[in-house]
PDB file of C-alpha atoms in Angstrom:
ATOM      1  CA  UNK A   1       0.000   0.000   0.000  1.00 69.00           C
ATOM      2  CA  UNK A   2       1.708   3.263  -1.288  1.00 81.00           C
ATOM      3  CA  UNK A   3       0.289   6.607  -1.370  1.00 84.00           C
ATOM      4  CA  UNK A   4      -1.554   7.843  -4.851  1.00 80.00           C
ATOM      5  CA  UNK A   5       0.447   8.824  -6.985  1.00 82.00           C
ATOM      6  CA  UNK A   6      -0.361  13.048  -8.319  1.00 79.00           C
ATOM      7  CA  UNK A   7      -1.358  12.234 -11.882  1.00 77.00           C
ATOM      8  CA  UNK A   8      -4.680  10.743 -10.466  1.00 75.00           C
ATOM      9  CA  UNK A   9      -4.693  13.278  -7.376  1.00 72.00           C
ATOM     10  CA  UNK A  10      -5.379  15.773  -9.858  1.00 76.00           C
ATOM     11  CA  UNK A  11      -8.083  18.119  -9.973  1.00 73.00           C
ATOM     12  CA  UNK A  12      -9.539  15.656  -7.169  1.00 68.00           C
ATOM     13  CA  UNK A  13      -9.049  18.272  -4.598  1.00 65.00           C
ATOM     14  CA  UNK A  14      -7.096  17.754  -0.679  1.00 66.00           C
ATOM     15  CA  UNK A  15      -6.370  14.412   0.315  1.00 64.00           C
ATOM     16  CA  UNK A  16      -8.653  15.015   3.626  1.00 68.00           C
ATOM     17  CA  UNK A  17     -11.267  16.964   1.889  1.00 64.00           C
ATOM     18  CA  UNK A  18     -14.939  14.210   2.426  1.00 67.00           C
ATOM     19  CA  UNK A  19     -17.057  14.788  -0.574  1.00 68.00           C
ATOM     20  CA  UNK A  20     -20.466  15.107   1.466  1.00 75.00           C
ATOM     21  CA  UNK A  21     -22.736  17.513  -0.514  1.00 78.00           C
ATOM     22  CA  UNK A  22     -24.318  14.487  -1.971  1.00 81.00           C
ATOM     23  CA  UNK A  23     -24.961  12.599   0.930  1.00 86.00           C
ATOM     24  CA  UNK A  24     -28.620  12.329   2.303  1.00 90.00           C
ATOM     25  CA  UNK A  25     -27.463  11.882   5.854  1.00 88.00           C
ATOM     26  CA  UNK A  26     -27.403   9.108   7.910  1.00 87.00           C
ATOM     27  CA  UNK A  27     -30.058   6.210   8.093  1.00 86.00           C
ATOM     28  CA  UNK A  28     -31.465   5.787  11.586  1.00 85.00           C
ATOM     29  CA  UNK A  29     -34.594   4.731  13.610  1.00 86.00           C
ATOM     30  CA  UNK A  30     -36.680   6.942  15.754  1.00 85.00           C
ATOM     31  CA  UNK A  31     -35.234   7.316  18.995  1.00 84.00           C
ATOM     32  CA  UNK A  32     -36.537   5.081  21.331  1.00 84.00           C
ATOM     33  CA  UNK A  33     -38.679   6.839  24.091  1.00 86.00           C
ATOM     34  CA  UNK A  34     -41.968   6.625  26.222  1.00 88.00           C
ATOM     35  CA  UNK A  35     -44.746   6.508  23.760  1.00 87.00           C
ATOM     36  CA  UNK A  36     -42.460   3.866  21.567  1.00 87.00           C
ATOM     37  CA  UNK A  37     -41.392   1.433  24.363  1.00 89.00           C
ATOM     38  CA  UNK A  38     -45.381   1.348  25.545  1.00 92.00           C
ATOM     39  CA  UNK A  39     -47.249   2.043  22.215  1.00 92.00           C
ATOM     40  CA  UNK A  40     -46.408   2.994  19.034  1.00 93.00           C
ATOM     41  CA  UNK A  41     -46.227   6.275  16.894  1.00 93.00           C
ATOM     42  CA  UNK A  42     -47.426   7.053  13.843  1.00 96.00           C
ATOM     43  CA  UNK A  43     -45.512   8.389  10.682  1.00 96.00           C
ATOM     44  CA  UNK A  44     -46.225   9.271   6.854  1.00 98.00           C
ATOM     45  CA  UNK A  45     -43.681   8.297   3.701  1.00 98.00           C
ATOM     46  CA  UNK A  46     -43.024  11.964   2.714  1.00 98.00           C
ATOM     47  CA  UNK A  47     -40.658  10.541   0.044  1.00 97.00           C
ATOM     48  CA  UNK A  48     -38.244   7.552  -0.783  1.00 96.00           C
ATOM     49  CA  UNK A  49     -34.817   9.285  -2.489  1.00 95.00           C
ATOM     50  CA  UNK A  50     -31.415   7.782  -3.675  1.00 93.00           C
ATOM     51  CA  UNK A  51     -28.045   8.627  -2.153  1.00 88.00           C
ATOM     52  CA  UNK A  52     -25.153   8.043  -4.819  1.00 84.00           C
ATOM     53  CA  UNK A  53     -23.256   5.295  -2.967  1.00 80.00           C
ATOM     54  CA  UNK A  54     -25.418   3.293  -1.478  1.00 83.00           C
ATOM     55  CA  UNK A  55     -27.101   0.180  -2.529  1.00 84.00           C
ATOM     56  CA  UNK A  56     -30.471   0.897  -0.765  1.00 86.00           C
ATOM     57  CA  UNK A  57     -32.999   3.300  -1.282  1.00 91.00           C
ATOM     58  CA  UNK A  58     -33.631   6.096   1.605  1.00 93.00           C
ATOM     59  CA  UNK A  59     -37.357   6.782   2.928  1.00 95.00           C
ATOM     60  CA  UNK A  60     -38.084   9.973   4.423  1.00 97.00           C
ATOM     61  CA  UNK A  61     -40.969   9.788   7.285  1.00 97.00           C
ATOM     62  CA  UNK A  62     -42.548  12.548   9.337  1.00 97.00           C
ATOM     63  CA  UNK A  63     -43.942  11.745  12.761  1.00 96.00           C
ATOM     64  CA  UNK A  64     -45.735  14.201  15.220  1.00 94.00           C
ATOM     65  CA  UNK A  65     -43.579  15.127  17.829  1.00 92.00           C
ATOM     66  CA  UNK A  66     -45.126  13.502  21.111  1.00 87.00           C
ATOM     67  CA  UNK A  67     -44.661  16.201  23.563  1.00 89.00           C
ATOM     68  CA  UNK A  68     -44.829  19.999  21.010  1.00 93.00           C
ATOM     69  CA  UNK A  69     -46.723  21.065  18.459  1.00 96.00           C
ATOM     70  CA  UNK A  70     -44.027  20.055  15.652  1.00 96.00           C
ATOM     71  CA  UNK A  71     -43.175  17.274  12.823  1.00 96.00           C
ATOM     72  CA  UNK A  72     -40.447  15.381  13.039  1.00 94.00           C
ATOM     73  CA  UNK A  73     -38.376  14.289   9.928  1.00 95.00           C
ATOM     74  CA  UNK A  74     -36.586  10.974  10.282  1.00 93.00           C
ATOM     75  CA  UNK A  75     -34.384   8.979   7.510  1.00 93.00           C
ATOM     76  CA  UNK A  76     -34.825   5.398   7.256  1.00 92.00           C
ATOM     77  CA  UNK A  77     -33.816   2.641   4.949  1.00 91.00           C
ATOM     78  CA  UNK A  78     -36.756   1.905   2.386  1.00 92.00           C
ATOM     79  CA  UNK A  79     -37.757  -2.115   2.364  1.00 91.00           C
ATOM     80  CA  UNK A  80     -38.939  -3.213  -0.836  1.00 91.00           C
ATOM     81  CA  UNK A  81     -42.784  -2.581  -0.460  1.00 93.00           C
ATOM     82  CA  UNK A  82     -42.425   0.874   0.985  1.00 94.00           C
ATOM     83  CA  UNK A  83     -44.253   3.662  -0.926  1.00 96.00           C
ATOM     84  CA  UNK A  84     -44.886   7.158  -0.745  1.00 97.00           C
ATOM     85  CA  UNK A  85     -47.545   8.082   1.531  1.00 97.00           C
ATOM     86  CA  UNK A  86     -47.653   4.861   3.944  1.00 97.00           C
ATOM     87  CA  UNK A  87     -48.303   4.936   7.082  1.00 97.00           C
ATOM     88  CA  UNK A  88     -45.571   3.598   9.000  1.00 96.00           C
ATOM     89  CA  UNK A  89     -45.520   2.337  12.926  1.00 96.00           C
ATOM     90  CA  UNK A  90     -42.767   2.422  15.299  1.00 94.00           C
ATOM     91  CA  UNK A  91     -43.027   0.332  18.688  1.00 92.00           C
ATOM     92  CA  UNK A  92     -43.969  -1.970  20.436  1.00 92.00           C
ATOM     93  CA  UNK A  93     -47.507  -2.243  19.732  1.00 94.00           C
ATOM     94  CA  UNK A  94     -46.891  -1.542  16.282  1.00 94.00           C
ATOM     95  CA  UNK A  95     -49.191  -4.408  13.421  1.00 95.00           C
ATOM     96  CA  UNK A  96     -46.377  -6.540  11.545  1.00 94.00           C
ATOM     97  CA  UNK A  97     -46.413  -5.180   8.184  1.00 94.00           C
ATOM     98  CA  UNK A  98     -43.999  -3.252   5.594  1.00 93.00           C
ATOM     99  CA  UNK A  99     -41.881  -1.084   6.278  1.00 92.00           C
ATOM    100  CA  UNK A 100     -43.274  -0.597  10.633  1.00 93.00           C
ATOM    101  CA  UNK A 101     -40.431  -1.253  13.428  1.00 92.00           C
ATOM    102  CA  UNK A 102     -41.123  -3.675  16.256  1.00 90.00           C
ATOM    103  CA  UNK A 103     -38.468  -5.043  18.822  1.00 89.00           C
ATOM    104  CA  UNK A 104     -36.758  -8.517  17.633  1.00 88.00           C
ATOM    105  CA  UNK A 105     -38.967 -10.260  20.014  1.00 89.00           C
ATOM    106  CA  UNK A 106     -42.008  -8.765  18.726  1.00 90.00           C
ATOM    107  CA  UNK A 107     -41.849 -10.315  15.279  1.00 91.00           C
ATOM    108  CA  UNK A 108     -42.697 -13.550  14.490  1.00 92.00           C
ATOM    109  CA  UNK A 109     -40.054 -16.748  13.537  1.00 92.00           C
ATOM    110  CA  UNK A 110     -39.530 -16.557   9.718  1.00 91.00           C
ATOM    111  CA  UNK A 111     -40.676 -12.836   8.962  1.00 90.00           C
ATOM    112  CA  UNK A 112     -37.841 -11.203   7.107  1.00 87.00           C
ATOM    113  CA  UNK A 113     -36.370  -8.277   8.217  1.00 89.00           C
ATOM    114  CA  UNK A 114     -34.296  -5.176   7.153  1.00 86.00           C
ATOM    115  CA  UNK A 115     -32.199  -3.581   9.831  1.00 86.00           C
ATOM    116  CA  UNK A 116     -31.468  -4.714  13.002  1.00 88.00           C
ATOM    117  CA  UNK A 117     -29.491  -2.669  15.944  1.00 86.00           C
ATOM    118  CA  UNK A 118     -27.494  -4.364  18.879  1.00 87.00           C
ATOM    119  CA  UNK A 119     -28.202  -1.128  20.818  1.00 86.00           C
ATOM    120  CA  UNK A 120     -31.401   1.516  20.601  1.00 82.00           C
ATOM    121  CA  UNK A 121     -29.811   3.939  18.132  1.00 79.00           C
ATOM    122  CA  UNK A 122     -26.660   2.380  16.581  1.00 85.00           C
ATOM    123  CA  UNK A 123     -28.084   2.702  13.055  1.00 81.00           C
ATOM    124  CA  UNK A 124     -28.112  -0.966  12.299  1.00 81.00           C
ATOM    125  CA  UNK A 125     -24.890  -2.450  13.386  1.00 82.00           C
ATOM    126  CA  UNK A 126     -26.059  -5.666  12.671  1.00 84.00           C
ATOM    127  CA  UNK A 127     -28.009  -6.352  10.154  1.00 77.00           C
ATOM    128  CA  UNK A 128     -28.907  -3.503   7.256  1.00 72.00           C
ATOM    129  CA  UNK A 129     -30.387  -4.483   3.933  1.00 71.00           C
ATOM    130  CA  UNK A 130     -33.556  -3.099   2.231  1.00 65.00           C
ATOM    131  CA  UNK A 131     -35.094  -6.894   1.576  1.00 59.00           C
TER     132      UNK A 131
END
């Protein structure tokens, strides 16, 4: 492993400089709280977009914040299925279907699922695919 050499360094900018601006951001769950660990909330498909350099496609959901008068905007990997204007469920309590997010003991032997965290908020250490 040697370093690269200038003639393809060129015009490519600093060595250090991370090409973000097309990035998305990153793919996460809801954060776990109250209303998620008891119930389940409810959130709307605002749009499913692709982020050059990666494999699966990114949903983008809108929930009603629990406690203020707001909408929050999460990022989520799409499963194949999702659509635009689905209603989505995160919790415990949430139905099995597309595209919803129950706990690993929730969901029945033999479902297939699409991202799995060790830890509440680790974005899918585990297990990430959008099949």
């Amino acid at each position: 492993m040697g370093k690269t050499v200038l003639s393809c360094r060129k015009g490519n900018g600093s060595v250090y400089q991370v090409h973000g601006h097309k990035r998305l951001g990153s793919a996460k769950l809801r954060i776990l709280d109250y209303a998620e660990r008891h119930g389940y909330m409810r959130g709307v498909v605002k749009s499913i977009e692709h982020e050059a350099g990666r494999g699966a496609a990114l949903a983008r959901v809108e929930f009603r914040h629990p406690y203020k008068f707001r909408r929050v905007k999460e990022l989520m990997v799409a499963p194949e299925g999702m659509f635009t204007g689905q209603s989505v469920f995160c919790g415990q309590k949430a139905p099995l279907a597309i595209g919803n997010v129950l706990p690993l003991g929730q969901i029945t032997e033999g479902c297939i699922v699409c991202n799995v965290e060790a830890k509440p908020g680790d974005r899918g250490t585990l297990a990430r695919d959008r099949k």
